[in-house]
């Protein structure tokens, strides 16, 4: 880990102002991913701005009937919130499927969205990785890729996004609220939040340098049965091989997003029209254009089968 | 003391302390964080500096140059050690690759430099500034591709490349029912929770190493050889070890580099291997490819049994002896085994819990399940039918004890085996396909010479000193129980000091020989102490009794404290072994039962129940022994369902080299586990009449799980780990 | 295989230079460590430390306060051996900077009990042999104590059936919640018995 200077921000404006004075700084909140990466010098900020104590740790109703989740709300608290459990069960289910109790106690809503990939080649600084060192190549392509992306990947990168929470957020049509150094606030729909890897896989989200996430908002509850099925080899404390987040209404309509298959939570709204026709029909739309490797081709039938299980469970 | 005739009645048979499920005596220290592991030793010279190792970025080739200028200039850096300035180093007898690489690189993450700095943070940061230039050479990293070039390994530890009895080929060709199947097991990582760690300090030309090490004497010898200094100048201290499983049998880079760093920095140096470094820098259980051929009569009698195994290792390394158990486990007149060893430039392969049997039974016990099905027999009946009470290669040589059939039948009753559907894919519980599996467990018993010193003080306290180690096995406790039983004192009157090369040389912890061997050494020392006590009082030790803290002879009763007096008494002895292990085949046996559920849609596999029945000689402490077995069952569950060091066959390294990538079981994977120990004492093994159990517990587990998955789904997976992607194609169609 | 993938693979006989990723751009002299002064309450005692900002809470405890009961198993949040309780919640102390805990209250294994005065959870681990090598044990025990409080507080888990009903201390709930604490010796079955015994006593 490279030496860094440290300051604690008292307000969101203070945090973004601090960044303006120290370009190349990073915001740190829970730290459960950033610090991990700093130890390996995958991340090497010279200055850390501690945003963990910002007063962004509450969950408030919005006037549209949804919820506004402060960026610093811990994963545990978000999962345990009575309103979330009642109206956005999918989100609670996704949160508690992720990481461990200890990590969820630290990890924040904003930080969870900004997790970086768990691709083993990204984590090994001896290996070429376009995400870690732009232009160095991708060792994962042609390498060990059982856990890696089958959708949306590029010739430069086949990493997946590791978050469970983000998959639920995508299915729930969440929106990411931010503020930049000039004090300008904006809201980014989660559908537009993550970038495709393309030739620049090191650029992962639409956030500008120094732009701070302040909240994630959820639209008003949509009802239905909420199911998050995370598939993994071991029963807990593991990243998803694939995951299926679904909200299924009584008439069989609904929405579905996938985790563990792409650089971002994967959702194809057009495919959801086929929900009443069953998993096969939805999966063919969801998985269109997939480019699996020998090691991860199993993810395609696995998605279809998992979705079938989820739809059967939703029917009861 | 020499053990060369079967044991008769002795003080251990009183079973006042031995055989009781005593809580571990080190429990209060371990549960409060007060037990000092290697990196945490307090009685070290002040002013310790921190070391951080730099590992090779290539698997094979040459280090063209190492530029340490930036690292040396970094804040807090005291010294940097590389092969260029480390002086002439030897290589330990137990190491295959050098612990400090350069200019030749033998494997990925081989140590190439050590940075020593004032603080851990400074050492880690400076290590990232060491710049290395390599010339990469082509290496062999793919076992399948290297099979054809594999050669018979040199005989080591009694293993032989080729064995044959009768005429296997003819018998197999003539057999009415045959199986010929290929199985693979992947590379496994020990993944013990405590990383390899050492603090090294020099005082003149004398070196002290506080380290995490299973085999104190081996490691003193190997360190002396590597550094080129006399063994007498090295003290190695290893009182608490955070798991080993074979991964800490030898000195590794942490120990050598700490010694070199401390010498260069002229200060004590502390090093713990970073977790992402361990899989490739240290040893692992090598992958195997196994071919098993079974021939049987229609009524299930095995007529031909053949087991071949291929594994790889660095030049000069050894094979994974996966065929060993097949020479002894089942009857059959025509037999063959064969091992072939390929040169692979992956990191060093070596022993991991039950080397040989663990991967060997992963294959053999699936093969037995497949063969039983071909024969239309219950897999338990098939095994029982082919039991043998003698060494099948040398029928004049009986097993000292062999209760495999009893393990199988006892387990079958307890587990509810009768409820198992013989037809696979037939049982269902909601969305779960369910199934049961069984496998035999087998692991040889090994005895090793082991010494101890016992002291008796005027308070009647017995203090045992031996360089034996406790890697979680319960050595502290069973040694205390042994001394208490022998001297007739309560457990709280015994102090046990372990893991210090200043103490007499023990068997150490490995090969499940530790419990029986080390306690037998304590037995010998205590026998001598009994004589010393008697002699001091002018009594005859042979008819003296040691009871309730007293020596009693005729109408004389003297407390042990009084007998010891102010000067105290001390005795030292070791247990050595004659040829009983040649006359008798000493092995341990068991049966593993497992029930799984497999999600009919996703193929997710979850273990529902596990049972082990073990026959392993006298169980010295049923509580600690049971823990050994459930722990081994857990590791076996990992081998069955998730553990695999994934090889990048282009660059030659294990890709998933941390605990997020290399998955081992977590709490949620493991159901309640039951263990039954059959009553057994084996008088041929030692006066303790015990054998090992810590490795028996893993033998066969993975196959029992794999067989249960087959029973649940009808999908036979022969390539471990049994993961859902291998099942999907054979699961029921979905809506 | 893509062109870039090919490039990576064909490096097999070429000369290779590794430049630490971070250093490629900045060959300048390394900055001196940045120091920070923090105050913590550890096991009921006020402690002040001046630390390199890079120091994790784990290393602050182990190397600066000599509280070595908290273990470093992986240093990357993958094993749970470093679990401590901060302001009433269990966290992985390896993935937390000490400087971010200024003013916090930390309970480590040493603060739960001592060999002569064991916490009920420590005593239960001994009776049920809920450990072998002992290295993960302090983390398991800190986690176990916190898990029972989390269940009591109604925090849901992956195996909680009805999200709107209170959680219960069932075997599966405890196993799931303890899954961030790896025990390679495999004492899980016994650890569960130790925790359920304590849970039963508390209930």
GROMACS .gro file of N, CA, C and O in nm, chain C residues 49-91:
model
  172
 1100UNK      N    1  -0.293   0.646   2.007
 1100UNK     CA    2  -0.189   0.593   1.921
 1100UNK      C    3  -0.153   0.695   1.815
 1100UNK      O    4  -0.240   0.767   1.767
 1101UNK      N    5  -0.025   0.696   1.779
 1101UNK     CA    6   0.013   0.772   1.661
 1101UNK      C    7   0.055   0.670   1.556
 1101UNK      O    8   0.148   0.591   1.576
 1102UNK      N    9  -0.017   0.667   1.445
 1102UNK     CA   10  -0.004   0.559   1.348
 1102UNK      C   11   0.017   0.611   1.207
 1102UNK      O   12  -0.036   0.715   1.169
 1103UNK      N   13   0.091   0.532   1.131
 1103UNK     CA   14   0.093   0.545   0.985
 1103UNK      C   15  -0.053   0.532   0.938
 1103UNK      O   16  -0.123   0.440   0.983
 1104UNK      N   17  -0.096   0.620   0.851
 1104UNK     CA   18  -0.238   0.614   0.810
 1104UNK      C   19  -0.273   0.481   0.745
 1104UNK      O   20  -0.389   0.443   0.739
 1105UNK      N   21  -0.171   0.409   0.697
 1105UNK     CA   22  -0.197   0.281   0.631
 1105UNK      C   23  -0.230   0.169   0.729
 1105UNK      O   24  -0.267   0.059   0.688
 1106UNK      N   25  -0.212   0.195   0.856
 1106UNK     CA   26  -0.229   0.087   0.955
 1106UNK      C   27  -0.376   0.046   0.965
 1106UNK      O   28  -0.464   0.129   0.986
 1107UNK      N   29  -0.398  -0.083   0.950
 1107UNK     CA   30  -0.535  -0.132   0.967
 1107UNK      C   31  -0.569  -0.138   1.116
 1107UNK      O   32  -0.480  -0.141   1.202
 1108UNK      N   33  -0.697  -0.145   1.143
 1108UNK     CA   34  -0.738  -0.164   1.283
 1108UNK      C   35  -0.675  -0.293   1.336
 1108UNK      O   36  -0.630  -0.298   1.450
 1109UNK      N   37  -0.671  -0.394   1.252
 1109UNK     CA   38  -0.611  -0.522   1.293
 1109UNK      C   39  -0.465  -0.505   1.335
 1109UNK      O   40  -0.424  -0.553   1.441
 1110UNK      N   41  -0.388  -0.438   1.252
 1110UNK     CA   42  -0.246  -0.421   1.286
 1110UNK      C   43  -0.227  -0.325   1.403
 1110UNK      O   44  -0.131  -0.339   1.479
 1111UNK      N   45  -0.316  -0.230   1.416
 1111UNK     CA   46  -0.309  -0.142   1.533
 1111UNK      C   47  -0.325  -0.225   1.660
 1111UNK      O   48  -0.251  -0.209   1.757
 1112UNK      N   49  -0.421  -0.316   1.658
 1112UNK     CA   50  -0.444  -0.401   1.775
 1112UNK      C   51  -0.325  -0.494   1.799
 1112UNK      O   52  -0.275  -0.506   1.911
 1113UNK      N   53  -0.281  -0.560   1.693
 1113UNK     CA   54  -0.179  -0.664   1.710
 1113UNK      C   55  -0.038  -0.608   1.731
 1113UNK      O   56   0.036  -0.655   1.817
 1114UNK      N   57  -0.002  -0.511   1.648
 1114UNK     CA   58   0.137  -0.466   1.650
 1114UNK      C   59   0.161  -0.345   1.740
 1114UNK      O   60   0.273  -0.322   1.781
 1115UNK      N   61   0.056  -0.269   1.765
 1115UNK     CA   62   0.076  -0.148   1.844
 1115UNK      C   63   0.019  -0.159   1.985
 1115UNK      O   64   0.069  -0.097   2.077
 1116UNK      N   65  -0.086  -0.235   2.001
 1116UNK     CA   66  -0.143  -0.252   2.134
 1116UNK      C   67  -0.114  -0.391   2.191
 1116UNK      O   68  -0.159  -0.425   2.299
 1117UNK      N   69  -0.040  -0.472   2.116
 1117UNK     CA   70  -0.003  -0.608   2.159
 1117UNK      C   71  -0.125  -0.693   2.196
 1117UNK      O   72  -0.118  -0.781   2.280
 1118UNK      N   73  -0.236  -0.663   2.134
 1118UNK     CA   74  -0.356  -0.747   2.153
 1118UNK      C   75  -0.359  -0.848   2.039
 1118UNK      O   76  -0.429  -0.832   1.939
 1119UNK      N   77  -0.279  -0.953   2.055
 1119UNK     CA   78  -0.260  -1.047   1.945
 1119UNK      C   79  -0.365  -1.157   1.943
 1119UNK      O   80  -0.354  -1.251   1.864
 1120UNK      N   81  -0.464  -1.146   2.028
 1120UNK     CA   82  -0.573  -1.244   2.023
 1120UNK      C   83  -0.650  -1.235   1.892
 1120UNK      O   84  -0.702  -1.334   1.841
 1121UNK      N   85  -0.659  -1.116   1.837
 1121UNK     CA   86  -0.725  -1.097   1.708
 1121UNK      C   87  -0.627  -1.141   1.600
 1121UNK      O   88  -0.513  -1.098   1.598
 1122UNK      N   89  -0.671  -1.228   1.511
 1122UNK     CA   90  -0.577  -1.296   1.420
 1122UNK      C   91  -0.582  -1.241   1.279
 1122UNK      O   92  -0.687  -1.197   1.230
 1123UNK      N   93  -0.467  -1.251   1.214
 1123UNK     CA   94  -0.459  -1.217   1.073
 1123UNK      C   95  -0.453  -1.348   0.994
 1123UNK      O   96  -0.351  -1.416   0.994
 1124UNK      N   97  -0.562  -1.382   0.930
 1124UNK     CA   98  -0.565  -1.506   0.854
 1124UNK      C   99  -0.546  -1.482   0.705
 1124UNK      O  100  -0.481  -1.560   0.636
 1125UNK      N  101  -0.607  -1.372   0.656
 1125UNK     CA  102  -0.596  -1.348   0.512
 1125UNK      C  103  -0.566  -1.202   0.482
 1125UNK      O  104  -0.514  -1.170   0.377
 1126UNK      N  105  -0.602  -1.111   0.573
 1126UNK     CA  106  -0.579  -0.967   0.557
 1126UNK      C  107  -0.660  -0.909   0.440
 1126UNK      O  108  -0.631  -0.800   0.395
 1127UNK      N  109  -0.759  -0.984   0.391
 1127UNK     CA  110  -0.837  -0.936   0.277
 1127UNK      C  111  -0.987  -0.959   0.294
 1127UNK      O  112  -1.060  -0.964   0.195
 1128UNK      N  113  -1.032  -0.980   0.415
 1128UNK     CA  114  -1.176  -0.996   0.436
 1128UNK      C  115  -1.232  -1.126   0.385
 1128UNK      O  116  -1.351  -1.134   0.357
 1129UNK      N  117  -1.148  -1.227   0.374
 1129UNK     CA  118  -1.193  -1.353   0.317
 1129UNK      C  119  -1.201  -1.467   0.418
 1129UNK      O  120  -1.229  -1.580   0.380
 1130UNK      N  121  -1.171  -1.439   0.546
 1130UNK     CA  122  -1.168  -1.551   0.641
 1130UNK      C  123  -1.235  -1.523   0.774
 1130UNK      O  124  -1.281  -1.615   0.840
 1131UNK      N  125  -1.237  -1.400   0.820
 1131UNK     CA  126  -1.307  -1.369   0.945
 1131UNK      C  127  -1.225  -1.385   1.072
 1131UNK      O  128  -1.275  -1.358   1.181
 1132UNK      N  129  -1.098  -1.427   1.060
 1132UNK     CA  130  -1.017  -1.448   1.180
 1132UNK      C  131  -0.994  -1.318   1.256
 1132UNK      O  132  -0.965  -1.319   1.376
 1133UNK      N  133  -1.008  -1.206   1.190
 1133UNK     CA  134  -0.979  -1.075   1.250
 1133UNK      C  135  -1.103  -1.008   1.308
 1133UNK      O  136  -1.099  -0.891   1.340
 1134UNK      N  137  -1.212  -1.085   1.320
 1134UNK     CA  138  -1.337  -1.024   1.365
 1134UNK      C  139  -1.326  -0.964   1.505
 1134UNK      O  140  -1.284  -1.031   1.599
 1135UNK      N  141  -1.364  -0.838   1.515
 1135UNK     CA  142  -1.376  -0.771   1.645
 1135UNK      C  143  -1.511  -0.698   1.646
 1135UNK      O  144  -1.578  -0.689   1.543
 1136UNK      N  145  -1.547  -0.650   1.762
 1136UNK     CA  146  -1.675  -0.581   1.776
 1136UNK      C  147  -1.648  -0.432   1.795
 1136UNK      O  148  -1.579  -0.394   1.890
 1137UNK      N  149  -1.694  -0.351   1.701
 1137UNK     CA  150  -1.672  -0.206   1.707
 1137UNK      C  151  -1.808  -0.137   1.723
 1137UNK      O  152  -1.898  -0.159   1.641
 1138UNK      N  153  -1.818  -0.060   1.828
 1138UNK     CA  154  -1.944   0.009   1.858
 1138UNK      C  155  -2.061  -0.088   1.849
 1138UNK      O  156  -2.167  -0.057   1.792
 1139UNK      N  157  -2.040  -0.206   1.901
 1139UNK     CA  158  -2.147  -0.304   1.912
 1139UNK      C  159  -2.169  -0.391   1.790
 1139UNK      O  160  -2.257  -0.477   1.790
 1140UNK      N  161  -2.088  -0.371   1.685
 1140UNK     CA  162  -2.108  -0.451   1.564
 1140UNK      C  163  -1.980  -0.524   1.527
 1140UNK      O  164  -1.872  -0.466   1.534
 1141UNK      N  165  -1.998  -0.646   1.480
 1141UNK     CA  166  -1.878  -0.721   1.439
 1141UNK      C  167  -1.833  -0.673   1.301
 1141UNK      O  168  -1.916  -0.653   1.212
 1142UNK      N  169  -1.704  -0.658   1.286
 1142UNK     CA  170  -1.647  -0.622   1.155
 1142UNK      C  171  -1.516  -0.699   1.136
 1142UNK      O  172  -1.460  -0.755   1.229
   0.00000   0.00000   0.00000
